[in-house]
Short mmCIF file of C-alpha atoms in Angstrom, two decimals:
data_model
loop_
_atom_site.label_atom_id
_atom_site.label_comp_id
_atom_site.label_asym_id
_atom_site.label_seq_id
_atom_site.Cartn_x
_atom_site.Cartn_y
_atom_site.Cartn_z
CA UNK A 1 134.86 119.30 148.36
CA UNK A 2 135.63 122.72 145.70
CA UNK A 3 132.22 123.56 143.61
CA UNK A 4 134.50 122.84 140.26
CA UNK A 5 135.35 119.14 142.20
CA UNK A 6 130.67 119.10 142.88
CA UNK A 7 130.27 120.03 139.22
CA UNK A 8 132.32 117.20 137.50
CA UNK A 9 131.26 114.61 139.73
CA UNK A 10 127.80 115.31 138.29
CA UNK A 11 129.14 115.24 134.82
CA UNK A 12 129.98 112.04 135.47
CA UNK A 13 127.24 110.30 137.25
CA UNK A 14 125.13 111.86 134.57
CA UNK A 15 127.12 110.56 132.01
CA UNK A 16 127.16 106.88 133.98
CA UNK A 17 123.79 107.11 135.99
CA UNK A 18 121.20 110.11 134.39
CA UNK A 19 118.42 109.22 136.81
CA UNK A 20 116.66 110.45 139.65
CA UNK A 21 116.49 108.53 142.64
CA UNK A 22 112.54 109.02 143.12
CA UNK A 23 112.82 107.07 139.27
CA UNK A 24 114.09 103.71 140.67
CA UNK A 25 110.52 102.94 141.50
CA UNK A 26 109.85 102.81 137.66
CA UNK A 27 113.16 101.44 135.97
CA UNK A 28 113.69 98.46 138.31
CA UNK A 29 110.72 96.79 137.43
CA UNK A 30 111.27 98.13 133.94
CA UNK A 31 114.82 97.06 133.59
CA UNK A 32 114.05 93.73 135.43
CA UNK A 33 110.98 92.86 133.06
CA UNK A 34 113.80 93.09 130.08
CA UNK A 35 116.10 91.06 131.65
CA UNK A 36 113.37 87.93 132.45
CA UNK A 37 111.99 88.55 128.43
CA UNK A 38 114.96 88.56 127.63
CA UNK A 39 116.28 85.16 129.31
CA UNK A 40 113.81 83.88 128.12
CA UNK A 41 114.67 84.74 124.37
CA UNK A 42 118.70 83.93 124.53
CA UNK A 43 117.49 79.95 125.87
CA UNK A 44 115.38 79.23 122.65
CA UNK A 45 117.00 81.42 120.67
CA UNK A 46 119.86 78.87 120.56
CA UNK A 47 118.03 76.07 121.68
CA UNK A 48 115.92 76.55 118.28
CA UNK A 49 119.03 76.85 116.17
CA UNK A 50 120.69 74.02 117.35
CA UNK A 51 117.19 71.57 117.17
CA UNK A 52 117.31 72.64 113.80
CA UNK A 53 121.28 72.94 112.64
CA UNK A 54 121.94 69.48 114.03
CA UNK A 55 118.36 67.73 113.45
CA UNK A 56 118.50 64.51 111.25
CA UNK A 57 118.67 65.16 107.63
CA UNK A 58 118.38 68.78 108.45
CA UNK A 59 121.45 72.16 108.23
CA UNK A 60 121.33 75.86 107.81
CA UNK A 61 120.45 75.09 104.70
CA UNK A 62 117.55 74.73 105.91
CA UNK A 63 116.74 78.29 108.25
CA UNK A 64 116.16 80.16 105.10
CA UNK A 65 112.67 77.48 104.10
CA UNK A 66 111.73 78.05 107.78
CA UNK A 67 111.79 81.51 108.19
CA UNK A 68 109.10 81.64 104.09
CA UNK A 69 107.19 79.04 105.38
CA UNK A 70 106.60 78.85 108.37
CA UNK A 71 107.57 81.78 110.43
CA UNK A 72 106.62 84.31 108.08
CA UNK A 73 102.47 83.02 107.74
CA UNK A 74 102.78 82.57 111.59
CA UNK A 75 103.73 85.73 112.31
CA UNK A 76 100.84 87.42 109.81
CA UNK A 77 98.64 85.13 111.54
CA UNK A 78 98.99 85.68 115.32
CA UNK A 79 99.22 89.63 114.17
CA UNK A 80 96.02 89.39 112.81
CA UNK A 81 95.03 87.62 116.52
CA UNK A 82 96.56 90.43 118.39
CA UNK A 83 94.80 93.30 116.13
CA UNK A 84 91.70 91.53 116.89
CA UNK A 85 92.57 90.80 120.54
CA UNK A 86 93.37 94.06 121.04
CA UNK A 87 90.24 95.94 120.48
CA UNK A 88 88.47 93.53 122.46
CA UNK A 89 90.76 92.02 125.76
CA UNK A 90 92.30 95.29 127.80
CA UNK A 91 96.28 95.35 127.52
CA UNK A 92 97.16 93.63 131.16
CA UNK A 93 94.43 90.65 129.98
CA UNK A 94 96.40 90.73 126.35
CA UNK A 95 99.81 90.81 128.51
CA UNK A 96 98.94 87.65 130.56
CA UNK A 97 96.58 86.05 127.42
CA UNK A 98 100.08 86.01 125.35
CA UNK A 99 102.89 85.02 127.88
CA UNK A 100 100.98 81.94 129.35
CA UNK A 101 100.41 81.45 125.69
CA UNK A 102 103.87 80.35 125.08
CA UNK A 103 105.03 79.02 128.45
CA UNK A 104 101.79 76.58 127.28
CA UNK A 105 103.98 75.91 124.31
CA UNK A 106 107.14 75.26 125.97
CA UNK A 107 105.71 72.65 127.77
CA UNK A 108 104.19 71.30 125.70
CA UNK A 109 106.81 70.80 123.74
CA UNK A 110 109.31 68.98 126.54
CA UNK A 111 106.57 66.45 127.44
CA UNK A 112 105.17 65.67 124.50
CA UNK A 113 106.96 66.77 121.11
CA UNK A 114 110.58 65.94 121.39
CA UNK A 115 110.27 62.48 124.58
CA UNK A 116 108.11 61.45 121.28
CA UNK A 117 109.28 62.52 117.99
CA UNK A 118 109.62 59.58 116.24
CA UNK A 119 105.83 59.26 116.29
CA UNK A 120 105.72 62.47 115.11
CA UNK A 121 108.23 62.86 112.40
CA UNK A 122 107.32 61.44 108.56
CA UNK A 123 110.62 60.08 108.56
CA UNK A 124 109.23 57.87 105.85
CA UNK A 125 107.53 60.34 103.83
CA UNK A 126 110.08 62.42 104.05
CA UNK A 127 112.69 59.79 102.73
CA UNK A 128 110.93 59.54 99.46
CA UNK A 129 110.35 63.02 98.73
CA UNK A 130 114.23 63.32 99.23
CA UNK A 131 114.73 60.60 96.40
CA UNK A 132 112.30 62.33 93.70
CA UNK A 133 113.21 65.96 94.58
CA UNK A 134 117.00 67.98 93.66
CA UNK A 135 119.99 68.67 96.23
CA UNK A 136 118.25 72.13 96.46
CA UNK A 137 115.00 71.22 98.36
CA UNK A 138 116.76 69.24 100.83
CA UNK A 139 116.14 72.46 103.65
CA UNK A 140 112.26 72.06 102.46
CA UNK A 141 112.37 68.34 103.29
CA UNK A 142 114.16 68.74 106.41
CA UNK A 143 111.53 71.12 107.25
CA UNK A 144 108.93 68.77 106.98
CA UNK A 145 110.52 65.68 108.34
CA UNK A 146 111.84 67.37 111.68
CA UNK A 147 107.98 69.28 111.81
CA UNK A 148 108.11 69.44 115.98
CA UNK A 149 111.47 70.81 115.80
CA UNK A 150 109.91 73.47 113.47
CA UNK A 151 107.29 74.41 115.33
CA UNK A 152 109.91 75.18 118.43
CA UNK A 153 111.63 77.31 115.59
CA UNK A 154 108.61 79.56 114.95
CA UNK A 155 107.40 79.16 118.35
CA UNK A 156 111.20 81.24 119.79
CA UNK A 157 111.31 83.20 116.49
CA UNK A 158 108.46 84.76 117.11
CA UNK A 159 108.71 85.46 121.20
CA UNK A 160 111.46 87.56 120.50
CA UNK A 161 109.04 89.90 117.94
CA UNK A 162 106.23 90.06 120.43
CA UNK A 163 107.54 89.34 123.44
CA UNK A 164 110.23 92.12 123.51
CA UNK A 165 108.96 94.35 120.73
CA UNK A 166 105.41 94.12 121.35
CA UNK A 167 104.83 93.45 125.14
CA UNK A 168 107.95 95.30 126.34
CA UNK A 169 108.41 97.93 123.92
CA UNK A 170 104.81 98.68 123.61
CA UNK A 171 104.11 98.99 127.07
CA UNK A 172 107.36 101.32 127.79
CA UNK A 173 105.96 103.66 125.04
CA UNK A 174 102.75 103.73 126.36
CA UNK A 175 104.71 104.90 130.03
CA UNK A 176 107.64 107.13 129.08
CA UNK A 177 107.53 110.42 128.10
CA UNK A 178 110.16 111.80 125.28
CA UNK A 179 112.73 113.04 128.31
CA UNK A 180 112.83 110.05 130.13
CA UNK A 181 113.53 107.61 127.06
CA UNK A 182 115.99 109.74 126.39
CA UNK A 183 117.46 108.49 129.55
CA UNK A 184 115.99 105.05 130.76
CA UNK A 185 115.66 102.97 127.17
CA UNK A 186 119.29 102.29 127.36
CA UNK A 187 119.06 101.51 130.33
CA UNK A 188 116.18 98.68 129.64
CA UNK A 189 118.06 97.54 126.55
CA UNK A 190 120.79 96.84 129.83
CA UNK A 191 118.74 94.78 131.81
CA UNK A 192 118.37 92.62 128.70
CA UNK A 193 121.46 92.74 128.53
CA UNK A 194 122.79 91.26 131.59
CA UNK A 195 120.33 88.75 131.23
CA UNK A 196 122.97 87.18 128.62
CA UNK A 197 125.59 86.84 131.10
CA UNK A 198 123.62 84.87 133.01
CA UNK A 199 121.20 82.59 130.62
CA UNK A 200 124.75 82.16 128.34
CA UNK A 201 126.62 80.66 131.59
CA UNK A 202 123.29 79.10 131.80
CA UNK A 203 123.00 77.32 128.51
CA UNK A 204 127.33 76.22 128.75
CA UNK A 205 126.28 74.40 132.10
CA UNK A 206 123.52 72.65 130.94
CA UNK A 207 124.41 71.36 127.06
CA UNK A 208 127.70 70.14 128.93
CA UNK A 209 125.40 68.02 131.21
CA UNK A 210 126.49 64.82 128.68
CA UNK A 211 129.66 64.68 129.73
CA UNK A 212 128.55 62.84 133.54
CA UNK A 213 125.63 60.99 131.69
CA UNK A 214 125.51 56.63 131.48
CA UNK A 215 125.71 55.42 127.41
CA UNK A 216 122.38 55.54 126.13
CA UNK A 217 120.82 58.60 127.58
CA UNK A 218 119.60 61.07 125.60
CA UNK A 219 121.34 64.11 126.89
CA UNK A 220 120.20 66.48 124.35
CA UNK A 221 116.81 65.35 125.77
CA UNK A 222 117.52 66.57 128.95
CA UNK A 223 119.48 70.30 128.08
CA UNK A 224 116.18 69.90 126.42
CA UNK A 225 113.71 69.85 129.73
CA UNK A 226 116.15 72.29 131.74
CA UNK A 227 115.93 74.58 129.28
CA UNK A 228 112.47 74.78 128.70
CA UNK A 229 111.86 74.88 132.55
CA UNK A 230 114.03 78.41 132.80
CA UNK A 231 111.64 79.28 130.12
CA UNK A 232 108.62 78.54 131.61
CA UNK A 233 109.73 79.99 135.50
CA UNK A 234 111.28 83.17 134.26
CA UNK A 235 107.43 83.64 132.24
CA UNK A 236 105.34 83.50 135.67
CA UNK A 237 108.25 85.66 137.26
CA UNK A 238 107.25 88.14 134.22
CA UNK A 239 103.40 87.86 134.69
CA UNK A 240 104.41 88.87 138.77
CA UNK A 241 106.67 91.81 137.77
CA UNK A 242 103.64 92.96 134.88
CA UNK A 243 101.56 92.66 138.08
CA UNK A 244 103.58 94.66 140.20
CA UNK A 245 104.35 97.63 137.39
CA UNK A 246 100.54 98.00 136.46
CA UNK A 247 99.13 97.93 140.88
CA UNK A 248 102.19 100.10 142.24
CA UNK A 249 103.92 102.34 139.40
CA UNK A 250 101.10 102.99 136.68
CA UNK A 251 98.88 104.73 139.90
CA UNK A 252 101.74 106.87 140.74
CA UNK A 253 101.26 110.13 138.82
CA UNK A 254 104.66 111.15 138.55
CA UNK A 255 105.82 108.57 136.30
CA UNK A 256 102.22 107.90 134.51
CA UNK A 257 99.38 110.33 133.34
CA UNK A 258 96.10 107.91 132.20
CA UNK A 259 94.57 111.49 131.84
CA UNK A 260 96.81 112.40 129.19
CA UNK A 261 96.69 109.05 126.91
CA UNK A 262 92.62 109.74 126.98
CA UNK A 263 93.30 112.93 125.50
CA UNK A 264 96.15 111.40 122.73
CA UNK A 265 93.33 107.81 122.27
CA UNK A 266 90.82 110.71 121.28
CA UNK A 267 92.12 112.57 118.63
CA UNK A 268 92.24 109.42 116.38
CA UNK A 269 89.52 106.88 116.46
CA UNK A 270 90.04 102.97 116.03
CA UNK A 271 90.82 101.74 112.64
CA UNK A 272 90.16 98.41 111.43
CA UNK A 273 92.75 96.32 110.94
CA UNK A 274 92.58 96.92 107.07
CA UNK A 275 92.25 100.19 107.13
CA UNK A 276 95.41 100.53 109.53
CA UNK A 277 97.68 98.95 106.55
CA UNK A 278 96.28 101.84 104.85
CA UNK A 279 97.34 103.99 107.54
CA UNK A 280 100.48 102.85 106.89
CA UNK A 281 101.60 103.19 103.20
CA UNK A 282 100.56 106.68 103.52
CA UNK A 283 102.43 107.47 106.13
CA UNK A 284 106.78 108.65 104.91
CA UNK A 285 107.59 108.33 108.95
CA UNK A 286 106.24 105.06 109.20
CA UNK A 287 107.33 103.55 106.27
CA UNK A 288 110.90 104.26 106.93
CA UNK A 289 110.52 102.88 110.85
CA UNK A 290 109.78 99.48 108.34
CA UNK A 291 112.90 100.05 106.09
CA UNK A 292 114.93 100.53 109.00
CA UNK A 293 113.58 97.04 110.41
CA UNK A 294 113.75 94.53 107.47
CA UNK A 295 116.66 96.15 105.82
CA UNK A 296 117.58 94.39 109.84
CA UNK A 297 116.06 91.83 108.97
CA UNK A 298 116.98 90.72 105.98
CA UNK A 299 120.82 92.02 106.48
CA UNK A 300 121.72 89.88 109.60
CA UNK A 301 119.73 87.09 108.53
CA UNK A 302 122.02 86.96 105.22
CA UNK A 303 124.94 86.93 107.23
CA UNK A 304 123.34 84.72 109.74
CA UNK A 305 122.87 81.44 107.80
CA UNK A 306 126.21 81.94 106.47
CA UNK A 307 127.53 81.37 109.35
CA UNK A 308 125.75 79.02 110.83
CA UNK A 309 126.82 76.60 108.42
CA UNK A 310 130.52 76.47 108.68
CA UNK A 311 128.72 76.46 113.09
CA UNK A 312 127.52 73.03 111.99
CA UNK A 313 129.91 71.78 110.45
CA UNK A 314 132.86 72.21 113.66
CA UNK A 315 130.07 71.21 115.69
CA UNK A 316 127.90 68.95 114.77
CA UNK A 317 126.90 67.57 117.49
CA UNK A 318 123.51 69.03 119.21
CA UNK A 319 124.84 69.82 122.79
CA UNK A 320 128.24 70.89 121.05
CA UNK A 321 126.47 72.99 119.52
CA UNK A 322 125.00 74.69 121.71
CA UNK A 323 127.51 75.00 124.25
CA UNK A 324 129.48 77.54 121.83
CA UNK A 325 125.77 79.36 121.81
CA UNK A 326 126.44 79.81 125.03
CA UNK A 327 129.25 81.35 125.09
CA UNK A 328 127.89 83.08 122.11
CA UNK A 329 125.68 84.56 124.09
CA UNK A 330 127.80 85.18 127.34
CA UNK A 331 130.84 86.79 125.09
CA UNK A 332 127.92 89.39 122.66
CA UNK A 333 125.70 90.26 126.41
CA UNK A 334 129.53 91.53 127.65
CA UNK A 335 130.69 93.80 124.68
CA UNK A 336 126.69 94.59 124.77
CA UNK A 337 126.80 96.23 128.15
CA UNK A 338 129.95 97.91 127.05
CA UNK A 339 128.33 99.30 124.54
CA UNK A 340 125.29 101.32 126.13
CA UNK A 341 127.44 102.36 129.41
CA UNK A 342 129.66 104.17 127.58
CA UNK A 343 128.44 104.60 123.64
CA UNK A 344 125.30 103.92 123.62
CA UNK A 345 122.92 106.34 125.00
CA UNK A 346 125.42 109.01 124.77
CA UNK A 347 126.18 109.00 121.70
CA UNK A 348 121.97 109.52 121.30
CA UNK A 349 121.88 112.47 123.56
CA UNK A 350 124.93 114.26 122.66
CA UNK A 351 124.88 113.84 119.16
CA UNK A 352 120.72 113.22 118.16
CA UNK A 353 119.17 110.06 116.63
CA UNK A 354 120.22 110.09 113.09
CA UNK A 355 124.04 109.23 114.34
CA UNK A 356 123.04 106.65 116.79
CA UNK A 357 120.68 104.94 114.01
CA UNK A 358 122.73 105.02 111.44
CA UNK A 359 126.03 103.49 113.75
CA UNK A 360 123.83 99.80 113.13
CA UNK A 361 124.38 99.41 109.10
CA UNK A 362 127.37 100.91 109.16
CA UNK A 363 128.58 98.67 111.54
CA UNK A 364 127.16 95.25 109.49
CA UNK A 365 128.39 96.67 106.58
CA UNK A 366 132.10 97.25 107.91
CA UNK A 367 132.06 93.79 109.14
CA UNK A 368 129.86 92.04 106.91
CA UNK A 369 132.39 92.41 104.40
CA UNK A 370 135.29 91.25 106.33
CA UNK A 371 133.76 87.71 106.93
CA UNK A 372 132.57 86.87 103.53
CA UNK A 373 134.75 88.55 101.54
CA UNK A 374 137.23 85.82 103.97
CA UNK A 375 135.14 82.99 103.16
CA UNK A 376 135.46 83.29 99.61
CA UNK A 377 138.98 83.87 99.00
CA UNK A 378 140.29 82.19 102.09
CA UNK A 379 141.21 78.92 99.81
CA UNK A 380 143.75 81.70 98.66
CA UNK A 381 145.18 82.00 102.48
CA UNK A 382 145.95 78.50 103.39
CA UNK A 383 149.39 78.41 103.84
CA UNK A 384 149.06 81.61 106.10
CA UNK A 385 145.99 79.95 108.24
CA UNK A 386 148.33 76.58 109.03
CA UNK A 387 151.02 79.18 110.22
CA UNK A 388 148.72 80.42 112.85
CA UNK A 389 147.77 77.02 114.44
CA UNK A 390 144.00 76.47 112.66
CA UNK A 391 142.33 75.16 110.12
CA UNK A 392 140.33 77.61 107.56
CA UNK A 393 136.80 76.49 108.76
CA UNK A 394 137.44 77.35 112.47
CA UNK A 395 139.18 80.52 111.43
CA UNK A 396 135.72 81.09 109.67
CA UNK A 397 133.72 80.48 112.63
CA UNK A 398 136.01 82.77 114.48
CA UNK A 399 134.89 85.50 111.70
CA UNK A 400 131.97 84.87 111.86
CA UNK A 401 131.43 84.67 115.71
CA UNK A 402 133.09 88.25 115.63
CA UNK A 403 130.66 89.92 113.14
CA UNK A 404 127.75 88.63 115.00
CA UNK A 405 129.50 89.89 118.01
CA UNK A 406 129.26 93.30 116.89
CA UNK A 407 126.48 93.67 115.07
CA UNK A 408 124.25 92.34 117.28
CA UNK A 409 125.77 94.97 119.87
CA UNK A 410 125.18 98.01 118.13
CA UNK A 411 121.49 96.46 116.78
CA UNK A 412 121.35 96.15 121.64
CA UNK A 413 122.60 99.10 122.17
CA UNK A 414 122.10 101.95 119.23
CA UNK A 415 119.67 100.34 117.10
CA UNK A 416 116.83 99.06 118.41
CA UNK A 417 116.70 101.93 121.40
CA UNK A 418 116.54 104.57 118.84
CA UNK A 419 113.66 102.43 116.59
CA UNK A 420 111.51 103.02 119.46
CA UNK A 421 112.51 106.08 120.36
CA UNK A 422 110.88 106.48 116.43
CA UNK A 423 108.20 105.69 117.83
CA UNK A 424 107.40 108.04 120.97
CA UNK A 425 105.77 111.61 118.96
CA UNK A 426 103.54 109.48 116.97
CA UNK A 427 99.77 109.21 118.18
CA UNK A 428 98.49 106.19 120.45
CA UNK A 429 96.54 104.43 116.70
CA UNK A 430 99.59 104.90 115.34
CA UNK A 431 101.86 103.44 117.97
CA UNK A 432 99.03 100.23 118.16
CA UNK A 433 98.39 99.67 115.14
CA UNK A 434 101.48 100.19 113.48
CA UNK A 435 103.92 98.83 115.99
CA UNK A 436 101.94 95.92 115.49
CA UNK A 437 102.19 95.88 111.65
CA UNK A 438 106.19 96.69 111.97
CA UNK A 439 106.87 94.72 114.53
CA UNK A 440 105.65 91.02 113.80
CA UNK A 441 105.36 90.77 109.66
CA UNK A 442 108.00 93.88 109.65
CA UNK A 443 110.57 91.99 111.13
CA UNK A 444 109.74 88.68 109.82
CA UNK A 445 109.45 90.57 105.89
CA UNK A 446 112.77 91.55 106.73
CA UNK A 447 114.29 87.82 107.45
CA UNK A 448 112.30 86.07 105.46
CA UNK A 449 112.79 88.23 102.48
CA UNK A 450 116.85 87.63 102.80
CA UNK A 451 115.22 83.79 103.72
CA UNK A 452 113.89 84.05 100.19
CA UNK A 453 116.51 85.48 98.14
CA UNK A 454 119.01 82.35 99.50
CA UNK A 455 116.42 79.58 99.37
CA UNK A 456 116.42 80.85 95.06
CA UNK A 457 119.78 80.31 95.19
CA UNK A 458 120.25 77.78 97.29
CA UNK A 459 117.52 75.58 94.69
CA UNK A 460 118.97 76.69 91.66
CA UNK A 461 122.92 76.19 92.73
CA UNK A 462 121.90 73.11 95.48
CA UNK A 463 124.68 73.98 98.31
CA UNK A 464 124.87 77.44 100.56
CA UNK A 465 129.08 77.22 100.12
CA UNK A 466 128.20 77.69 95.52
CA UNK A 467 126.17 81.08 96.89
CA UNK A 468 128.31 82.74 99.36
CA UNK A 469 130.08 85.29 96.54
CA UNK A 470 125.72 86.07 95.91
CA UNK A 471 124.61 86.59 99.34
CA UNK A 472 127.62 89.31 100.14
CA UNK A 473 126.09 91.13 97.01
CA UNK A 474 122.58 91.19 98.32
CA UNK A 475 123.91 92.62 101.59
CA UNK A 476 125.70 95.35 100.67
CA UNK A 477 122.71 96.41 98.15
CA UNK A 478 120.50 96.38 101.18
CA UNK A 479 122.77 98.34 103.85
CA UNK A 480 122.88 101.08 101.56
CA UNK A 481 119.28 101.21 101.61
CA UNK A 482 119.18 101.16 105.23
CA UNK A 483 121.31 104.05 105.40
CA UNK A 484 119.43 106.22 103.68
CA UNK A 485 116.13 105.18 105.46
CA UNK A 486 117.63 106.14 108.32
CA UNK A 487 119.18 109.60 107.02
CA UNK A 488 115.38 110.57 105.67
CA UNK A 489 114.25 109.27 109.45
CA UNK A 490 116.44 111.55 111.47
CA UNK A 491 115.13 114.66 110.01
CA UNK A 492 111.58 113.57 110.43
CA UNK A 493 112.30 112.59 113.80
CA UNK A 494 113.48 115.89 115.18
CA UNK A 495 110.25 118.23 113.06
CA UNK A 496 107.71 115.73 114.59
CA UNK A 497 109.42 116.17 118.25
CA UNK A 498 109.75 119.39 118.04
CA UNK A 499 106.46 120.00 117.44
CA UNK A 500 105.59 117.01 119.90
CA UNK A 501 107.08 119.43 122.51
CA UNK A 502 105.32 122.76 121.32
CA UNK A 503 101.61 121.10 121.29
CA UNK A 504 102.80 119.59 125.46
CA UNK A 505 104.05 122.85 126.40
CA UNK A 506 100.46 124.93 125.13
CA UNK A 507 98.65 122.30 126.32
CA UNK A 508 100.29 122.89 129.95
CA UNK A 509 99.93 126.55 130.04
CA UNK A 510 96.38 126.24 129.55
CA UNK A 511 95.95 124.17 132.30
CA UNK A 512 95.64 126.50 134.43
CA UNK A 513 92.71 128.40 133.12
CA UNK A 514 90.68 125.94 133.25
CA UNK A 515 90.88 124.68 136.50
CA UNK A 516 90.03 128.49 137.18
CA UNK A 517 87.05 128.13 134.36
CA UNK A 518 86.14 124.99 136.14
CA UNK A 519 86.90 126.88 139.64
CA UNK A 520 84.87 130.21 138.73
CA UNK A 521 81.51 128.37 137.33
CA UNK A 522 81.20 126.30 141.19
CA UNK A 523 81.60 128.85 142.84
CA UNK A 524 79.05 130.94 140.33
CA UNK A 525 76.57 127.81 141.44
CA UNK A 526 76.59 127.52 144.43
CA UNK A 527 76.11 131.50 144.75
CA UNK A 528 73.05 130.75 143.04
#
């Protein structure tokens, strides 16, 4: 092979696989860790939606009420407890305890709460409230009526925030260098999306089991048992992989230097929870990250609730609804993998952090405008839709599905990696406390903010369909603010990264001097 061909081959290899062979010891277990965490998240996400949207007396209008009155308070409570425990427990114990807590709850739901739901659910009280309150409060009433399902929804939402954002990315940020992050983070995310190619078909398979069951058998209950069983087994595997990394990777000086982490920790003393919030409000950098997370939460929530309202009308049965969501997850995973391999990491490496961070809001802006425009004006297109051999409802479901697939693909391949990279130049205190506040509470504020707006509009106008034009207008304003914050953060990230690289360079140059001084002192002591 000529030198020119070798050079070209090397360029293509670094383009598709920017990893050295010795680095696989660190990359592969982190890949698998994210695989199983997201495997669980996909199953829980599709199951929680199907539980709530298809529950008796419920629908997509319940989701905004849940996110404001259940998910947000629980997220704040969890953040407070997690922050306190982080000052008491080691990181290893905190990781194992958190995963065990989730596994225990989901097992309890499948074994106790769901089989005895008629006993636990206050249907008589809900019926009385439904007769008294206006139609706009039906979402809140259904949240109370099916409270065990609501609690499952909350815990599934928290898994996404806690297991992915706090546990995985917090761990990755601690053990990954800035130079590694530009090559590794997209590949970590690839593991999460490969998981969707497995979880999606699993959801479809177990959701369609009803066709082979005898009449009168609770097919939806059997499906839930299988879903939760997979979640629990995957949770045990997650803890095993984490233990292997702790014992084999973090003891390898090529990948992790605990002394360097201790030096960073000494730069700033630990702050109380109140001081932590005060620090976040004073930091423009952290504030911009918070705006990105909150804006994404609001934007995706505004679109998803409208889309799920259409989906409930098309698939009122729980198994059918979840089977469709399984197909949605599989397609999302496949497209996201393509974007990660050929777009995500290469965009960040070639064009910089800011360009990678701006793509997601632009994708949401374009696809969101298209989806809402169709939903609002579809009655004017009935004749054209009939020529296509479908119905306005099914076409709205298809448009919404395409919009969600594109926005989630952009999130996983670009938004998540660039957001996590933004934490790396920060000091250790800002990473731990700032990340807990932003990812757990900030993400929930984003979704709850969108839900609060939808909730107020639904109460005022009575139905989800009536408020769709207003939701589209709010979406436009939020995305424009998101673009402004991403542009500002890009400038700050470049400056802060350069400063940290310079500090690391100076520290590396000073190490030989320190070694020489210690050696001279030792020689003097020995001589004397």
